[in-house]
mmCIF file of C-alpha atoms in Angstrom:
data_model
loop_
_atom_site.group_PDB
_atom_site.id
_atom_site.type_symbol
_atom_site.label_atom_id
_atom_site.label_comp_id
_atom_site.label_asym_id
_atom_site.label_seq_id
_atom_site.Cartn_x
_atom_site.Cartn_y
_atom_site.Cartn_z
ATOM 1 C CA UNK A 954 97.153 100.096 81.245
ATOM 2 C CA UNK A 955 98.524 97.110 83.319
ATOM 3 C CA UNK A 956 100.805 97.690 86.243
ATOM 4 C CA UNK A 957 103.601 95.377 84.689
ATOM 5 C CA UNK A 958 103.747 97.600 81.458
ATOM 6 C CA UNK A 959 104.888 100.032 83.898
ATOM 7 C CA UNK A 960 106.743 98.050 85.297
ATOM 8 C CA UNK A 961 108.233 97.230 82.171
ATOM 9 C CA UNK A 962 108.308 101.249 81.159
ATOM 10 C CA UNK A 963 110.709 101.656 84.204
ATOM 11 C CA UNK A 964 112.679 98.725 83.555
ATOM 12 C CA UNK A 965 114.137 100.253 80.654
ATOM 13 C CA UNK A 966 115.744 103.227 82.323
ATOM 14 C CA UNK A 967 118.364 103.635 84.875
ATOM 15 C CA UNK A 968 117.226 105.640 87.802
ATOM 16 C CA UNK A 969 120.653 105.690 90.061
ATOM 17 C CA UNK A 970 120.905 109.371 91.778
ATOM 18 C CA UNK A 971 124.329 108.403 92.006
ATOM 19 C CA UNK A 972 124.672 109.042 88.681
ATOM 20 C CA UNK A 973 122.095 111.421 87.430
ATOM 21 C CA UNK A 974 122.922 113.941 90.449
ATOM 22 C CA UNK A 975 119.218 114.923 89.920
ATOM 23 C CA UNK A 976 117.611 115.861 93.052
ATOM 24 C CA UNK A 977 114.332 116.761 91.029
ATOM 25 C CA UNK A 978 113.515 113.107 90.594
ATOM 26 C CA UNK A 979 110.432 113.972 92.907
ATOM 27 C CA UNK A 980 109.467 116.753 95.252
ATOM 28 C CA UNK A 981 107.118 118.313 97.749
ATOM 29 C CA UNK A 982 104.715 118.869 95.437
ATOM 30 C CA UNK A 983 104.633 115.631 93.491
ATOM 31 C CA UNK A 984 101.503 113.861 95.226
ATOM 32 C CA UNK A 985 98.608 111.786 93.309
ATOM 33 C CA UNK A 986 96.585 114.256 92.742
ATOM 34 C CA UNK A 987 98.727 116.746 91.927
ATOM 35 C CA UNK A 988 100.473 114.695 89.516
ATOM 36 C CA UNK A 989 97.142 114.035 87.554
ATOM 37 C CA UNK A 990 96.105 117.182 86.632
ATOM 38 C CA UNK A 991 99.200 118.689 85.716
ATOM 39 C CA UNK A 992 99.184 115.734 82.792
ATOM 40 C CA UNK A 993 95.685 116.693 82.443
ATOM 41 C CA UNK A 994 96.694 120.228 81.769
ATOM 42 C CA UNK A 995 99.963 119.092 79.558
ATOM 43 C CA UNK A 996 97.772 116.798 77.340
ATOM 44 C CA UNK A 997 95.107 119.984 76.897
ATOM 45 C CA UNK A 998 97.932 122.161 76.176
ATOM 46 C CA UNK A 999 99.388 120.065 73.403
ATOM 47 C CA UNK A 1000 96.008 118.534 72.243
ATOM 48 C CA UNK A 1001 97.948 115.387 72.675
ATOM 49 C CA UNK A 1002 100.259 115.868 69.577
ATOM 50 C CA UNK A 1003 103.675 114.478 70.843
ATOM 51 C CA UNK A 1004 105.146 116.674 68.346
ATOM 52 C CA UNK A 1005 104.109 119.841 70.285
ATOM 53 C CA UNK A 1006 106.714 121.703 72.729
ATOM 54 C CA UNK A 1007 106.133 123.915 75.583
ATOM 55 C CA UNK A 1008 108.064 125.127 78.044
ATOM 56 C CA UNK A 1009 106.344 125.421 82.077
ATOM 57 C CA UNK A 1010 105.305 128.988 81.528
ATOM 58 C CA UNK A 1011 103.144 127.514 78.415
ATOM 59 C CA UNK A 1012 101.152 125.198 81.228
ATOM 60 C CA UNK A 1013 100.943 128.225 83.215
ATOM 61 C CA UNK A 1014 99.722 130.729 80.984
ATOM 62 C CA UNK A 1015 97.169 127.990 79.750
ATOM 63 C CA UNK A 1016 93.127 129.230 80.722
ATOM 64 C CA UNK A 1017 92.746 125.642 81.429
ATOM 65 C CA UNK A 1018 95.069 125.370 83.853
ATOM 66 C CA UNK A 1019 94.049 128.973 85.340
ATOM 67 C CA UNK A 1020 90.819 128.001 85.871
ATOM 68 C CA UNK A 1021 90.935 124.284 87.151
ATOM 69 C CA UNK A 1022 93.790 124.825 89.130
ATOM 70 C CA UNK A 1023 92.687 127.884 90.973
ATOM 71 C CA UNK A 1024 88.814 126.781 91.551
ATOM 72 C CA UNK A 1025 90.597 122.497 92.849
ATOM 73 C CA UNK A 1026 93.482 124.091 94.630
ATOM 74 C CA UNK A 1027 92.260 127.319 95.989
ATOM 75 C CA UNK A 1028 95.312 129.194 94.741
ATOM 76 C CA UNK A 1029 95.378 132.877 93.846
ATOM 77 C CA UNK A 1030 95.184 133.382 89.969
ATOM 78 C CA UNK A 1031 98.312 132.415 88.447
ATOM 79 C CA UNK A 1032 99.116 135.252 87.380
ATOM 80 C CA UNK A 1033 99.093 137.477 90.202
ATOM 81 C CA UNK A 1034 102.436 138.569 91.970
ATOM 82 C CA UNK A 1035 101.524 136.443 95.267
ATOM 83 C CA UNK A 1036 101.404 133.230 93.642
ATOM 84 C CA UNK A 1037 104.384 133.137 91.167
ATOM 85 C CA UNK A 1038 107.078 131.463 92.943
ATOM 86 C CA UNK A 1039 103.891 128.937 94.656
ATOM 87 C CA UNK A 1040 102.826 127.998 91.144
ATOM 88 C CA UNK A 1041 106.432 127.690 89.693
ATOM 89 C CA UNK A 1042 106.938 124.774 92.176
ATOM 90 C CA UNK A 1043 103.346 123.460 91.613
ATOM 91 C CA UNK A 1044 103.626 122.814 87.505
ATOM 92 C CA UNK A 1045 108.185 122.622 87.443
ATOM 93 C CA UNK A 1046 107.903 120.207 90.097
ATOM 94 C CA UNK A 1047 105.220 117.342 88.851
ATOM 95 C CA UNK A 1048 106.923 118.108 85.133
ATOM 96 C CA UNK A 1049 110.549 117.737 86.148
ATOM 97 C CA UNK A 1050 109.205 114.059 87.433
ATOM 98 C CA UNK A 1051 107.377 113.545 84.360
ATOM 99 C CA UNK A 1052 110.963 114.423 82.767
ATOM 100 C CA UNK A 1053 112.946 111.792 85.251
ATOM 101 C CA UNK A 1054 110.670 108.985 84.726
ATOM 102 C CA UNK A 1055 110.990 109.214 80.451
ATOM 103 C CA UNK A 1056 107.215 109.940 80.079
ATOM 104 C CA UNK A 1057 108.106 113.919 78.837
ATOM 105 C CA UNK A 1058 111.593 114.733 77.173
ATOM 106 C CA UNK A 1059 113.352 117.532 78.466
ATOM 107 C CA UNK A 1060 115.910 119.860 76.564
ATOM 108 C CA UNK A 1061 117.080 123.242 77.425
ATOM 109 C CA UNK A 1062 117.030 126.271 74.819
ATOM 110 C CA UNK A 1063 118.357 129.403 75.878
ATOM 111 C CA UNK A 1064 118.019 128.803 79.023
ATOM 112 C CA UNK A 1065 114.470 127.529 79.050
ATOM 113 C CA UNK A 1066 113.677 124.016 79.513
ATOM 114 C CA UNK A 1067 111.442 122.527 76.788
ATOM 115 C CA UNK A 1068 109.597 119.475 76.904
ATOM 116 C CA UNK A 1069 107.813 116.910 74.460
ATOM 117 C CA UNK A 1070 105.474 113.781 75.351
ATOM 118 C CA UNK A 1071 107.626 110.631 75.008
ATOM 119 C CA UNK A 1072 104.963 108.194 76.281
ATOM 120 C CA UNK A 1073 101.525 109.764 75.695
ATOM 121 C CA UNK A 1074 99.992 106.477 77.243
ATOM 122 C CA UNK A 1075 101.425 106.746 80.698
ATOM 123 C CA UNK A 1076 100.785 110.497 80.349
ATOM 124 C CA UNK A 1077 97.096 109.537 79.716
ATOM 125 C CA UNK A 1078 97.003 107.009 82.357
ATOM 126 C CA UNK A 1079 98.559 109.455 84.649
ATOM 127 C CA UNK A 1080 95.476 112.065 83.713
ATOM 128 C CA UNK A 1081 92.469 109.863 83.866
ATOM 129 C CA UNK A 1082 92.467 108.947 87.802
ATOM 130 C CA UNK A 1083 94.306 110.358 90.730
ATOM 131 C CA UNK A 1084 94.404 106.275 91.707
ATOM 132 C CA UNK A 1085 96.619 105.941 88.822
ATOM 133 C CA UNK A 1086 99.307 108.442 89.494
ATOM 134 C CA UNK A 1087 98.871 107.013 93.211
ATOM 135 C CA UNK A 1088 99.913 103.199 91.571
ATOM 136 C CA UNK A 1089 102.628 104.587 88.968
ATOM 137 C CA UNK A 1090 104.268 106.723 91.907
ATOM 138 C CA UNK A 1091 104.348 103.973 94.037
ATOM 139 C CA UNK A 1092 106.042 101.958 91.245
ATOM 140 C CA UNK A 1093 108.265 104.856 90.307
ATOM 141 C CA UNK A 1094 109.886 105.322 93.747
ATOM 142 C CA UNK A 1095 110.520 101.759 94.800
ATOM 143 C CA UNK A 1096 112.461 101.904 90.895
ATOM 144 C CA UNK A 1097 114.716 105.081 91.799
ATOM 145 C CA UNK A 1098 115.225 103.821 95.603
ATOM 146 C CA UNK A 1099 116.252 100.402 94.244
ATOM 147 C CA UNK A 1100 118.594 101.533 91.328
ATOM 148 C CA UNK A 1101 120.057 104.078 93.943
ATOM 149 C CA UNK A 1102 120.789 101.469 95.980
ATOM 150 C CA UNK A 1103 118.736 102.921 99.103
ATOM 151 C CA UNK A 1104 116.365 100.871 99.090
ATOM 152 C CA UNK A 1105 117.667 98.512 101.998
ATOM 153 C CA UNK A 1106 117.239 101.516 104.662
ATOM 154 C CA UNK A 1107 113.690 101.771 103.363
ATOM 155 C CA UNK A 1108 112.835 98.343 104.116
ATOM 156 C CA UNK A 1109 113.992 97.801 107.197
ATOM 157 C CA UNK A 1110 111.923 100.783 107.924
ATOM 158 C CA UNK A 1111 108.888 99.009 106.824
ATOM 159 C CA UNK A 1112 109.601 95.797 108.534
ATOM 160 C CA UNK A 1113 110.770 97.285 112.100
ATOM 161 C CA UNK A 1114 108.297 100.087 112.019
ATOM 162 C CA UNK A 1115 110.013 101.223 115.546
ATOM 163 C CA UNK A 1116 111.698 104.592 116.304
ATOM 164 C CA UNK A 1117 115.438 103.438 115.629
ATOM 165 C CA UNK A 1118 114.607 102.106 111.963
ATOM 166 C CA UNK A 1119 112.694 105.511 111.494
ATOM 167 C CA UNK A 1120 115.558 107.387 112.402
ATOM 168 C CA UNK A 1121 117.997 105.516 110.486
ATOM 169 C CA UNK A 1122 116.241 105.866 107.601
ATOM 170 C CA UNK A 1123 115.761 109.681 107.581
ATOM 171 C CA UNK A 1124 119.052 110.604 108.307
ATOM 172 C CA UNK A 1125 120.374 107.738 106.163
ATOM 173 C CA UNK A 1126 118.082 109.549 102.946
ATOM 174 C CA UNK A 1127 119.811 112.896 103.859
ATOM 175 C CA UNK A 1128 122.752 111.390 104.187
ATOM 176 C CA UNK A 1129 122.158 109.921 100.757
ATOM 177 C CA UNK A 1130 120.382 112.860 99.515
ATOM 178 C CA UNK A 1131 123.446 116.188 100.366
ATOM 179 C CA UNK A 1132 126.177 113.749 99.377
ATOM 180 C CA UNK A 1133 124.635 112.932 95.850
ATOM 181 C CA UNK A 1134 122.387 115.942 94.671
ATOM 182 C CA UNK A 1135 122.502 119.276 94.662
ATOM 183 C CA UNK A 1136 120.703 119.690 97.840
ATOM 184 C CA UNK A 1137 122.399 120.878 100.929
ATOM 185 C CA UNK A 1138 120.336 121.349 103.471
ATOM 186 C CA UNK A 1139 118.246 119.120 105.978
ATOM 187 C CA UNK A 1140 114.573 120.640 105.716
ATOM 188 C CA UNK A 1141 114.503 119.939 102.069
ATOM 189 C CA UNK A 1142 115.099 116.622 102.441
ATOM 190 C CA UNK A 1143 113.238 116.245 104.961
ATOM 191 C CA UNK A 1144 110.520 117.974 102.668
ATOM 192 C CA UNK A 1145 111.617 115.433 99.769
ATOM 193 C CA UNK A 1146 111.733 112.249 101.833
ATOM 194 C CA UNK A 1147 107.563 112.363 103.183
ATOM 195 C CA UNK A 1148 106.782 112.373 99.316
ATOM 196 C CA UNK A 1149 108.873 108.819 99.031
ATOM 197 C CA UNK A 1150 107.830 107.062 102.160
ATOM 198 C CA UNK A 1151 104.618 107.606 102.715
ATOM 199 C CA UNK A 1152 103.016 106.131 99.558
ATOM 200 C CA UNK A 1153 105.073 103.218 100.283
ATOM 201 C CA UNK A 1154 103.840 102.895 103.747
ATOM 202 C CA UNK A 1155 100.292 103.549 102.299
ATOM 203 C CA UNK A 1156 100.769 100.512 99.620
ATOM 204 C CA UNK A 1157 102.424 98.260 102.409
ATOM 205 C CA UNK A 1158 99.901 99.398 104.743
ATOM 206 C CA UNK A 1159 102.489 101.046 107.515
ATOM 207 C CA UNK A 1160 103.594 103.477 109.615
ATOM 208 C CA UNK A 1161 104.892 106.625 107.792
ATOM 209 C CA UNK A 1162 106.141 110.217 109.339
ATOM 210 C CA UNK A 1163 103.515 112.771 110.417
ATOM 211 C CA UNK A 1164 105.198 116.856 110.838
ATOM 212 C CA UNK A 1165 108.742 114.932 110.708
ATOM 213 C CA UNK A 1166 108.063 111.931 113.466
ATOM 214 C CA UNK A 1167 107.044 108.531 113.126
ATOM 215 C CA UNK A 1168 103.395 107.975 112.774
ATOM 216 C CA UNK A 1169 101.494 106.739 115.987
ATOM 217 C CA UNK A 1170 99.368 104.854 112.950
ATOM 218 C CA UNK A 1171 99.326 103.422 108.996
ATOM 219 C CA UNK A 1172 99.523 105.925 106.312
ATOM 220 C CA UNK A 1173 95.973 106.208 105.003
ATOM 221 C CA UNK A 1174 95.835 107.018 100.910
ATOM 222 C CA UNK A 1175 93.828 110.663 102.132
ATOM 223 C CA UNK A 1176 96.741 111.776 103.649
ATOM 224 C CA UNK A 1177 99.147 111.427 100.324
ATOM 225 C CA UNK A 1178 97.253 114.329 98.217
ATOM 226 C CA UNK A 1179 98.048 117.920 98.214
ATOM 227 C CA UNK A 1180 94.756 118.817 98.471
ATOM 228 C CA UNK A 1181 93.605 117.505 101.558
ATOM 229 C CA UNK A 1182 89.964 118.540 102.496
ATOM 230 C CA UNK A 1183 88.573 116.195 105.561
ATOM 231 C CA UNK A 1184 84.630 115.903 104.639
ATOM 232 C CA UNK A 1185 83.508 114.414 107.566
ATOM 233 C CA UNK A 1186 84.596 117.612 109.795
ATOM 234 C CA UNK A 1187 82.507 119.625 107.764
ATOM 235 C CA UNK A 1188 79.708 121.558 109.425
ATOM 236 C CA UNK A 1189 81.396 120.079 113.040
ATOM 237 C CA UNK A 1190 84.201 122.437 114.172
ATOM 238 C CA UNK A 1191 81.988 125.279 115.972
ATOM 239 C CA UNK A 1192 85.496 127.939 114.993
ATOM 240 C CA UNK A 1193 84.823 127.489 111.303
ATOM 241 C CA UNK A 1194 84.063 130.553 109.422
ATOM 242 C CA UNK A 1195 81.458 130.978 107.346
ATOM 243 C CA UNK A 1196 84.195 132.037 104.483
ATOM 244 C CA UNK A 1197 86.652 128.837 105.720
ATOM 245 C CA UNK A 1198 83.041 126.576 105.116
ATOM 246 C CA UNK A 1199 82.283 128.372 101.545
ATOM 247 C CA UNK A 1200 86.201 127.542 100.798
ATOM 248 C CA UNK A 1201 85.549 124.072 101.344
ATOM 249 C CA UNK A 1202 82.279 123.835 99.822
ATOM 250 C CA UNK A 1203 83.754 125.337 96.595
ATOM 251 C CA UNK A 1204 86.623 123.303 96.446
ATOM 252 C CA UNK A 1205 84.494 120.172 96.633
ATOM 253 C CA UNK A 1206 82.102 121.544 93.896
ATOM 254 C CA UNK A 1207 84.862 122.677 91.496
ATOM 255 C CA UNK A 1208 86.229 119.332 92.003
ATOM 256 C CA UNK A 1209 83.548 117.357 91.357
ATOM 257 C CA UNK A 1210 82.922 119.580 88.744
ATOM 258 C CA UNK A 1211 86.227 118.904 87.112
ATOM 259 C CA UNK A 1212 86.435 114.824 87.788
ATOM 260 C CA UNK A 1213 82.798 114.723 85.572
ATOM 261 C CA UNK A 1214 84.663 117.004 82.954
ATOM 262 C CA UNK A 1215 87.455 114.970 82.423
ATOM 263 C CA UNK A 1216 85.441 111.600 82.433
ATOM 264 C CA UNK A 1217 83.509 113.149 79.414
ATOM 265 C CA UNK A 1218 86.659 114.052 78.025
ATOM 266 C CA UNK A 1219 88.673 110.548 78.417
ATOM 267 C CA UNK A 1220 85.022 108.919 77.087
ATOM 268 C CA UNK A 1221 85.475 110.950 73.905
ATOM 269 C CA UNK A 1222 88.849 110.251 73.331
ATOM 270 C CA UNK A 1223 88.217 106.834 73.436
ATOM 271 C CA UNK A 1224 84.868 106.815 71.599
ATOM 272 C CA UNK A 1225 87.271 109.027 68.943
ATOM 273 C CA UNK A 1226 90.348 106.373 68.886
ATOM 274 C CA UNK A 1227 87.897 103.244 68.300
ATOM 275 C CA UNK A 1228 85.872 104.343 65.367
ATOM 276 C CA UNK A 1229 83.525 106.343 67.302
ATOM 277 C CA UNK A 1230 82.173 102.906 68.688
ATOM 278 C CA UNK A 1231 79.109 104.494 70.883
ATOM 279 C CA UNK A 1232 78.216 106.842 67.457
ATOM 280 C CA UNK A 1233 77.745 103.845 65.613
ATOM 281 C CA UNK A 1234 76.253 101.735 68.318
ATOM 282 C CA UNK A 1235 73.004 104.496 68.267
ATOM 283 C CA UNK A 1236 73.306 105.171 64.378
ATOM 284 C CA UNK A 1237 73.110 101.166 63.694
ATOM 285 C CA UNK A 1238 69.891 101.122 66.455
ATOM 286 C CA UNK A 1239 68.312 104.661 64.602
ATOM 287 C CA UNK A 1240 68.596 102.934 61.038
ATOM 288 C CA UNK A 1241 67.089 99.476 62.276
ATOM 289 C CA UNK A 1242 63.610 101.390 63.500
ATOM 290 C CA UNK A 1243 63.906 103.250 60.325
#
């Protein structure tokens, strides 16, 4: 998928907060990554028929989800007591953008939201690389700020890149953010507002906010995921645990485990969608040295 057909996608929908009232448009939780495999797990689910509901607790109560999400992510099982309300926010939060943005439908029955694909391409695109989500989030934000009209405060951000612009701009989002939403309180947008201008300070190559300041340097694209594991300190800090190192050793395992799981996967779909085109490729070369 191009970047202008989703630029094109977004085109087609109004985004304005002003109207929707929908403070769920993104959240803390909504980071490349993130975003990926929770599509991943949402096309596994429904076996990609966009006919197929399911609800968040469907997601949840998926084994594939279980299992890739708790070996990545280092979470708790999902079904213990400890981890409800953690993995409520992980899955509702990613899907309720998925919902914003037009690539799921949402509808509520008794109480429960439901959901359907609406674009299984983006969906796919959003599943196959973690650089993907990265681009469409990026391309999804500067949408919302722009048909929210916020988007001035965010630029003069990223063209002053000084403490006075910074400030303006996060308490001009909160500002924006309690008089239009639901939200009422400070630390959630504060929470909120990282998610929105650091992948735009990544993509322009700026300053962004680090623990709620201004950042002494540019927004690197490591620092955007929720699962943030730095490699290089590995083996070096002399207070690391044996059970903090095996952490971080599994994590990278299970995750490199997954990413060659789900490029076999996304080969076979492709291989299935265009006449199995590598199947006939080696039956064509096994009947010519027949």
């Amino acid at each position: 998928m191009k970047e202008q057909q989703i630029i094109d996608f977004l085109k087609l929908r109004d985004y304005d907060i002003r109207k929707t009232q929908n403070a769920r448009w993104i959240d803390q939780k909504c980071t490349p990554d993130v975003l990926s495999i929770v599509a991943d797990c949402v096309l596994e689910f429904t076996q990609y028929n966009i006919e197929k509901s399911f609800s968040i607790r469907d997601i949840w109560d998926s084994p594939y989800t279980n299992e890739n999400v708790k070996m990545i992510f280092s979470k708790p099982d999902l079904n213990s007591d400890f981890s409800m309300h953690e993995y409520d926010k992980f899955l509702s939060q990613p899907i309720k953008l998925l919902a914003y943005s037009g690539i799921l439908f949402e509808t509520k029955t008794s109480n429960r939201n439901i959901y359907t694909i609406q674009n299984i391409e983006l969906l796919e695109y959003l599943m196959q690389r973690e650089t993907n989500a990265l681009k469409f989030l990026i391309l999804y934000v500067q949408k919302v700020l722009m048909d929210s009209g916020i988007d001035p405060i965010f630029d003069n951000f990223l063209q002053k890149q000084d403490t006075e612009s910074f400030k303006q701009l996060k308490d001009g989002f909160t500002h924006f953010t309690i008089n239009n939403t639901a939200i009422k309180n400070t630390t959630e947008c504060f929470r909120i507002f990282t998610k929105i201008i650091n992948p735009l300070a990544f993509y322009y190559g700026k300053k962004g906010t680090r623990k709620g300041f201004l950042s002494n340097t540019i927004i690197t694209k490591d620092e955007l995921n929720y699962n943030r594991i730095n490699w290089r300190d590995i083996g070096k800090d002399k207070n690391t645990t044996r059970q903090e190192y095996d952490l971080i050793n599994s994590k990278r395992i299970a995750n490199s485990n997954y990413l060659i799981s789900k490029a076999k996967k996304v080969v076979k779909r492709y291989n299935d969608r265009f006449n199995n085109s590598l199947s006939e490729v080696k039956q064509e070369k096994e009947e010519s040295q027949a």
